mmCIF file of C-alpha atoms and ligand atoms in Angstrom:
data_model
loop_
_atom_site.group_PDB
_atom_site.id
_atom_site.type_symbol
_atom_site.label_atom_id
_atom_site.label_comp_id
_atom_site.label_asym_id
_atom_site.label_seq_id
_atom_site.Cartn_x
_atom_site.Cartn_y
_atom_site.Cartn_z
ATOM 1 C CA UNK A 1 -16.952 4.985 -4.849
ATOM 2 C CA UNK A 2 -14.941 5.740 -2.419
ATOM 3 C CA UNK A 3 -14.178 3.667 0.651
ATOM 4 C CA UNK A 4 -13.305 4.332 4.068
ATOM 5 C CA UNK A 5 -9.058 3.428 4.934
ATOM 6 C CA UNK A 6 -7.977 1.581 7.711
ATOM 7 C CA UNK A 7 -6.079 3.133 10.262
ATOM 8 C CA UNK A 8 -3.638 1.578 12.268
ATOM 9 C CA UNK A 9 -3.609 -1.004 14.628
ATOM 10 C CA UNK A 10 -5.964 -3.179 12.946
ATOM 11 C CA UNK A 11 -6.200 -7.342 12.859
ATOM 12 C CA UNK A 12 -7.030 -6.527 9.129
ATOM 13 C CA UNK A 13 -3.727 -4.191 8.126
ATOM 14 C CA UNK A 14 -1.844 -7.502 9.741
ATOM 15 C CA UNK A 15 -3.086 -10.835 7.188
ATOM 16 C CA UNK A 16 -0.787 -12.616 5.327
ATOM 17 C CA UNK A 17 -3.782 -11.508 2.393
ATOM 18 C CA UNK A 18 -5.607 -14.532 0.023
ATOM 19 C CA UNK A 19 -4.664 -14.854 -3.889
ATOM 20 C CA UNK A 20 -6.831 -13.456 -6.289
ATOM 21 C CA UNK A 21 -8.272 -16.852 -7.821
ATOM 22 C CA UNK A 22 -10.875 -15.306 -10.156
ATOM 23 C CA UNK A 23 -11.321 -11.837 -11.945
ATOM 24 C CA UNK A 24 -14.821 -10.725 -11.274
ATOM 25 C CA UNK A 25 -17.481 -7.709 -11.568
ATOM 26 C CA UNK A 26 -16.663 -7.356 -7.781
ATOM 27 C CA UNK A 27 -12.866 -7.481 -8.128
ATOM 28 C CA UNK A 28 -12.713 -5.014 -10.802
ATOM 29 C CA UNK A 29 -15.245 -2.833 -8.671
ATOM 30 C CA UNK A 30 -12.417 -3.120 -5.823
ATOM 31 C CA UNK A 31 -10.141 -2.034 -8.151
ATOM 32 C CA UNK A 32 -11.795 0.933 -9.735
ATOM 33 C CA UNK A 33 -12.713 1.908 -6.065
ATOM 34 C CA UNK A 34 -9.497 1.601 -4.969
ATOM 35 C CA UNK A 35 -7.626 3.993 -7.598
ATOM 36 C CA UNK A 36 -10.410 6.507 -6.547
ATOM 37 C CA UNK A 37 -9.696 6.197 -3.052
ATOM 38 C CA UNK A 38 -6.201 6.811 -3.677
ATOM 39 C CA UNK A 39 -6.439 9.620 -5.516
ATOM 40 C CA UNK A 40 -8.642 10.946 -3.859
ATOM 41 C CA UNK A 41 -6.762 10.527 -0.800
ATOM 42 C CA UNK A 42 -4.555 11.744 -1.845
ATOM 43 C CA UNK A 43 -1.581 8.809 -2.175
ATOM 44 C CA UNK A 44 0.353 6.728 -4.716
ATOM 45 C CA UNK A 45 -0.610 3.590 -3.407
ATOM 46 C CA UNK A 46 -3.167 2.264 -1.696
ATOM 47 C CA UNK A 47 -3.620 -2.142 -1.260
ATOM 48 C CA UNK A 48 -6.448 -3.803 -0.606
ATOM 49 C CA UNK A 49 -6.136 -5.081 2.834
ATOM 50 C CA UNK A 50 -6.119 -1.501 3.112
ATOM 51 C CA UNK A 51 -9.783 -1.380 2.910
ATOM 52 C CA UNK A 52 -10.820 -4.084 4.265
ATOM 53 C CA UNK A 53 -10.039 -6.852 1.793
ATOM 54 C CA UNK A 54 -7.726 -9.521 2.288
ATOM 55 C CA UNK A 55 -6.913 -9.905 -1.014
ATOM 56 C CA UNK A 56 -3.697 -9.975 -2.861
ATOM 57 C CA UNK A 57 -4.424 -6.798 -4.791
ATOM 58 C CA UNK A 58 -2.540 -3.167 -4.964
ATOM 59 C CA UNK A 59 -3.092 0.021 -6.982
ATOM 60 C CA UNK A 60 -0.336 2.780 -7.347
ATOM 61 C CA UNK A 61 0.000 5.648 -9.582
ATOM 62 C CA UNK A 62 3.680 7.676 -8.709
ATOM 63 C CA UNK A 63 3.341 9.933 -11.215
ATOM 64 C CA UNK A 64 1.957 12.866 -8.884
ATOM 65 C CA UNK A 65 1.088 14.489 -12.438
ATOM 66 C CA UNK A 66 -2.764 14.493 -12.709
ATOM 67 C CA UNK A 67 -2.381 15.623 -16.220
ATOM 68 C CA UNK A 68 -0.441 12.544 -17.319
ATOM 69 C CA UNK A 69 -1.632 9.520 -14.855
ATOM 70 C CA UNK A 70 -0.481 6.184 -14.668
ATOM 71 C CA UNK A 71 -2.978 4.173 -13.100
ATOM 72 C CA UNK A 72 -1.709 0.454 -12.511
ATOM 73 C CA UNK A 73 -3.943 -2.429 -11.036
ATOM 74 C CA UNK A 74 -1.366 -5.628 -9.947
ATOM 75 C CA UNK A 75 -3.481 -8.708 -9.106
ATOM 76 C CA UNK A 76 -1.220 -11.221 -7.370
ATOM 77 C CA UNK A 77 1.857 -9.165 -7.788
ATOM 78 C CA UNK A 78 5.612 -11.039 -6.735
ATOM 79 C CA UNK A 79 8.912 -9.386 -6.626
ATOM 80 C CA UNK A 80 11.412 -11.706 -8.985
ATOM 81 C CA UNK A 81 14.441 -10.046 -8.565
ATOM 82 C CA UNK A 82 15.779 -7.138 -5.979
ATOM 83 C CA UNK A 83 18.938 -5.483 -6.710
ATOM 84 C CA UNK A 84 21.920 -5.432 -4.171
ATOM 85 C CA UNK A 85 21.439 -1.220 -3.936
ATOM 86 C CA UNK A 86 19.479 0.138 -1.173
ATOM 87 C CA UNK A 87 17.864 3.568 -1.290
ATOM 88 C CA UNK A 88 16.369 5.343 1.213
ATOM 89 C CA UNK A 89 13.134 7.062 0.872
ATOM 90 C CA UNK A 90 11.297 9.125 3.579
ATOM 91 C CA UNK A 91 8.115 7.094 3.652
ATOM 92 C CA UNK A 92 4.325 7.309 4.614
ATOM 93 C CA UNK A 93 1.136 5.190 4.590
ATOM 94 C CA UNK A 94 -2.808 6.440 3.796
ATOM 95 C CA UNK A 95 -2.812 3.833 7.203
ATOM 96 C CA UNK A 96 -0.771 5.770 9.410
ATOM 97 C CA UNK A 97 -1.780 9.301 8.624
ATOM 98 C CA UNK A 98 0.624 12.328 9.083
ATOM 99 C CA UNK A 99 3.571 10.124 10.304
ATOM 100 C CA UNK A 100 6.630 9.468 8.071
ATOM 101 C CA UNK A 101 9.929 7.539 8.335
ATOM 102 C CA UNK A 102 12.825 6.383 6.735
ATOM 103 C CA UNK A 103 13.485 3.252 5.182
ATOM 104 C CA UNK A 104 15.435 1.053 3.057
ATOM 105 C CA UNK A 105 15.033 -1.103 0.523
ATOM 106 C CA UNK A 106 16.087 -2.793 -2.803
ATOM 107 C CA UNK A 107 16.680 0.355 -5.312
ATOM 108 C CA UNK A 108 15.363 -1.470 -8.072
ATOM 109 C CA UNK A 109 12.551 -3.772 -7.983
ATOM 110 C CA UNK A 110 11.139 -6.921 -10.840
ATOM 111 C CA UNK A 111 7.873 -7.361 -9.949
ATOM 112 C CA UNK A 112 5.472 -9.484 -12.321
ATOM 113 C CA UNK A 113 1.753 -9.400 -11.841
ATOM 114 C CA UNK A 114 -1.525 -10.132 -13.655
ATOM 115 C CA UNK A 115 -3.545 -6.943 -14.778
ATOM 116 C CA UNK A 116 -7.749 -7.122 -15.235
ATOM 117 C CA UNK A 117 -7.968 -8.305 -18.437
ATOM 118 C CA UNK A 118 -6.009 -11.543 -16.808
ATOM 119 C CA UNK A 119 -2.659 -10.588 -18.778
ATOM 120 C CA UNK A 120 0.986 -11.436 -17.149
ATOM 121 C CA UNK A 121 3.115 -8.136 -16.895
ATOM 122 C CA UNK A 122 6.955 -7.901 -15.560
ATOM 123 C CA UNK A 123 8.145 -4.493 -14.954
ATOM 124 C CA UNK A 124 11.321 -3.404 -13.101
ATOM 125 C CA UNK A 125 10.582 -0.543 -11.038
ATOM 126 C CA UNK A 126 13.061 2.377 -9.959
ATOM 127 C CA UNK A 127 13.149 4.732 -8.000
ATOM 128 C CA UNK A 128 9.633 6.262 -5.823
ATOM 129 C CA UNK A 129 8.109 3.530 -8.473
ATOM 130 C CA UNK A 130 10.781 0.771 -6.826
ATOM 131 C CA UNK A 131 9.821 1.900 -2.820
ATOM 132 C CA UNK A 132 6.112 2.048 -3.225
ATOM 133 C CA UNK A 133 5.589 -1.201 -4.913
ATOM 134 C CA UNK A 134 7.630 -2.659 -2.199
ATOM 135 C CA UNK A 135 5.626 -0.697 0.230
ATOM 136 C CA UNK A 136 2.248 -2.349 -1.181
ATOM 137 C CA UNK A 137 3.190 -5.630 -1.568
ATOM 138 C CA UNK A 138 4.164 -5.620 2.369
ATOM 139 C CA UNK A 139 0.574 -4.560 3.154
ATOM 140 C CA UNK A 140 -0.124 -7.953 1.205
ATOM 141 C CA UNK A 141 1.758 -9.550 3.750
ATOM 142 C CA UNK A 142 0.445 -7.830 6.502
ATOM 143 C CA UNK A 143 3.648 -5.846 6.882
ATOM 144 C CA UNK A 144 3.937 -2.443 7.759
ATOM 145 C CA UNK A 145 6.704 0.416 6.856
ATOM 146 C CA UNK A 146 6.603 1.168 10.959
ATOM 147 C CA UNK A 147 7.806 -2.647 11.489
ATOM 148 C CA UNK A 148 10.978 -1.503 9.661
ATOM 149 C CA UNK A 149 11.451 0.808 12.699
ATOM 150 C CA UNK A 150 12.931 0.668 16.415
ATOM 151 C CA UNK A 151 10.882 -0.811 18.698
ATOM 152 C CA UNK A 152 10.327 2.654 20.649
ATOM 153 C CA UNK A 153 9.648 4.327 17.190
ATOM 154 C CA UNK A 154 7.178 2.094 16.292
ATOM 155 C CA UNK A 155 5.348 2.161 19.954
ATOM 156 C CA UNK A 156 5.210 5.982 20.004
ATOM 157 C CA UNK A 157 3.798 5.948 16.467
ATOM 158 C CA UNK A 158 0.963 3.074 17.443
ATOM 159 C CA UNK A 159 -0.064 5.059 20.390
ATOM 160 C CA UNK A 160 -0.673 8.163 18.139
ATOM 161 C CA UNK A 161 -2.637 6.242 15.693
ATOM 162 C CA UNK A 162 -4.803 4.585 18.861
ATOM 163 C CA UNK A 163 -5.579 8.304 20.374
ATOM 164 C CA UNK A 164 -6.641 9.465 16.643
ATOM 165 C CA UNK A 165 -8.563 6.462 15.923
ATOM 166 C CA UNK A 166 -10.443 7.485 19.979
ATOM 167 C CA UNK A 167 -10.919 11.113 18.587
ATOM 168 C CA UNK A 168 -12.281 9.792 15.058
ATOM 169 C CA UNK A 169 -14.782 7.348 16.864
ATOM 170 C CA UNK A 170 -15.736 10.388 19.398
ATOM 171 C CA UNK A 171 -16.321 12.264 16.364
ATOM 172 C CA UNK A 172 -18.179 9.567 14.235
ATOM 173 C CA UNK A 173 -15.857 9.741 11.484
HETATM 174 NI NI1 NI B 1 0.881 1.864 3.162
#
């Protein structure tokens, strides 16, 4: 099923999100819903606070090939290491539709999570792999990539997303 995204400003896309304490039938609903709403989207990540649940949950899939996919659930992911590089990546968020920015961060990423069936992984990222797992795991702390921008930057980008989020409600969308 697909669920609706939450567009910026919202209280919701700005919680310090819960830890995942339990893996249930609803959880791995979440999850399943949340890969579909991301591809469908489409994006290559897409966390939970994102719809609506304050969670510590993400989904990504930066493979872009829809031939050979790489679906990943990370339930309570944290980064272990960061490397000294910094790479820049021209970034976006389903969030904040149609805007994009650059930022920097940590080239290469260790990130260890727990997957569905309740199994520890620890992966180091690289790369669009490295950027977007950072990206998601902000959203867990109700950070945004626009909060790595200039104040004015950041204001003129909010503003858009209030007058689309006017036009979507005049629309009922
Ligand atoms: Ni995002």
């Amino acid at each position: 099923m697909i669920r609706a995204i939450l567009i910026h400003p919202d209280p919701r896309l700005k919680k310090l999100c819960d830890p995942v304490t339990q893996i249930t039938a609803d959880l791995r609903k979440l999850a399943a819903d949340m890969l579909e709403t991301m591809y469908d989207a489409p994006g290559i990540g897409l966390a939970a606070p994102q719809v609506g649940v304050t969670k510590r949950l993400l989904v990504m899939d930066c493979m872009k090939l829809p031939d050979a996919p790489r679906p990943l659930v990370l339930i309570n992911p944290a980064i272990t290491w960061a490397s000294a590089d910094l790479a820049t990546y021209e970034e976006g968020c389903l969030s904040i539709p149609d805007q994009y920015a650059e930022v920097q961060r940590p080239d290469k990423a260790t990130v260890r999570w727990m997957d569905l069936e309740g199994a520890l992984h620890e992966e180091t990222f690289g790369g669009l792999w490295a950027t977007c797992v950072q990206h998601e795991i902000d959203h867990l702390n109700g950070k945004l990539f626009i909060d790595y921008l200039g104040l004015m930057k950041r204001q003129m980008i909010t503003r858009k997303m209030e007058k689309l989020k006017r036009e979507m409600a005049r629309e009922g969308r």
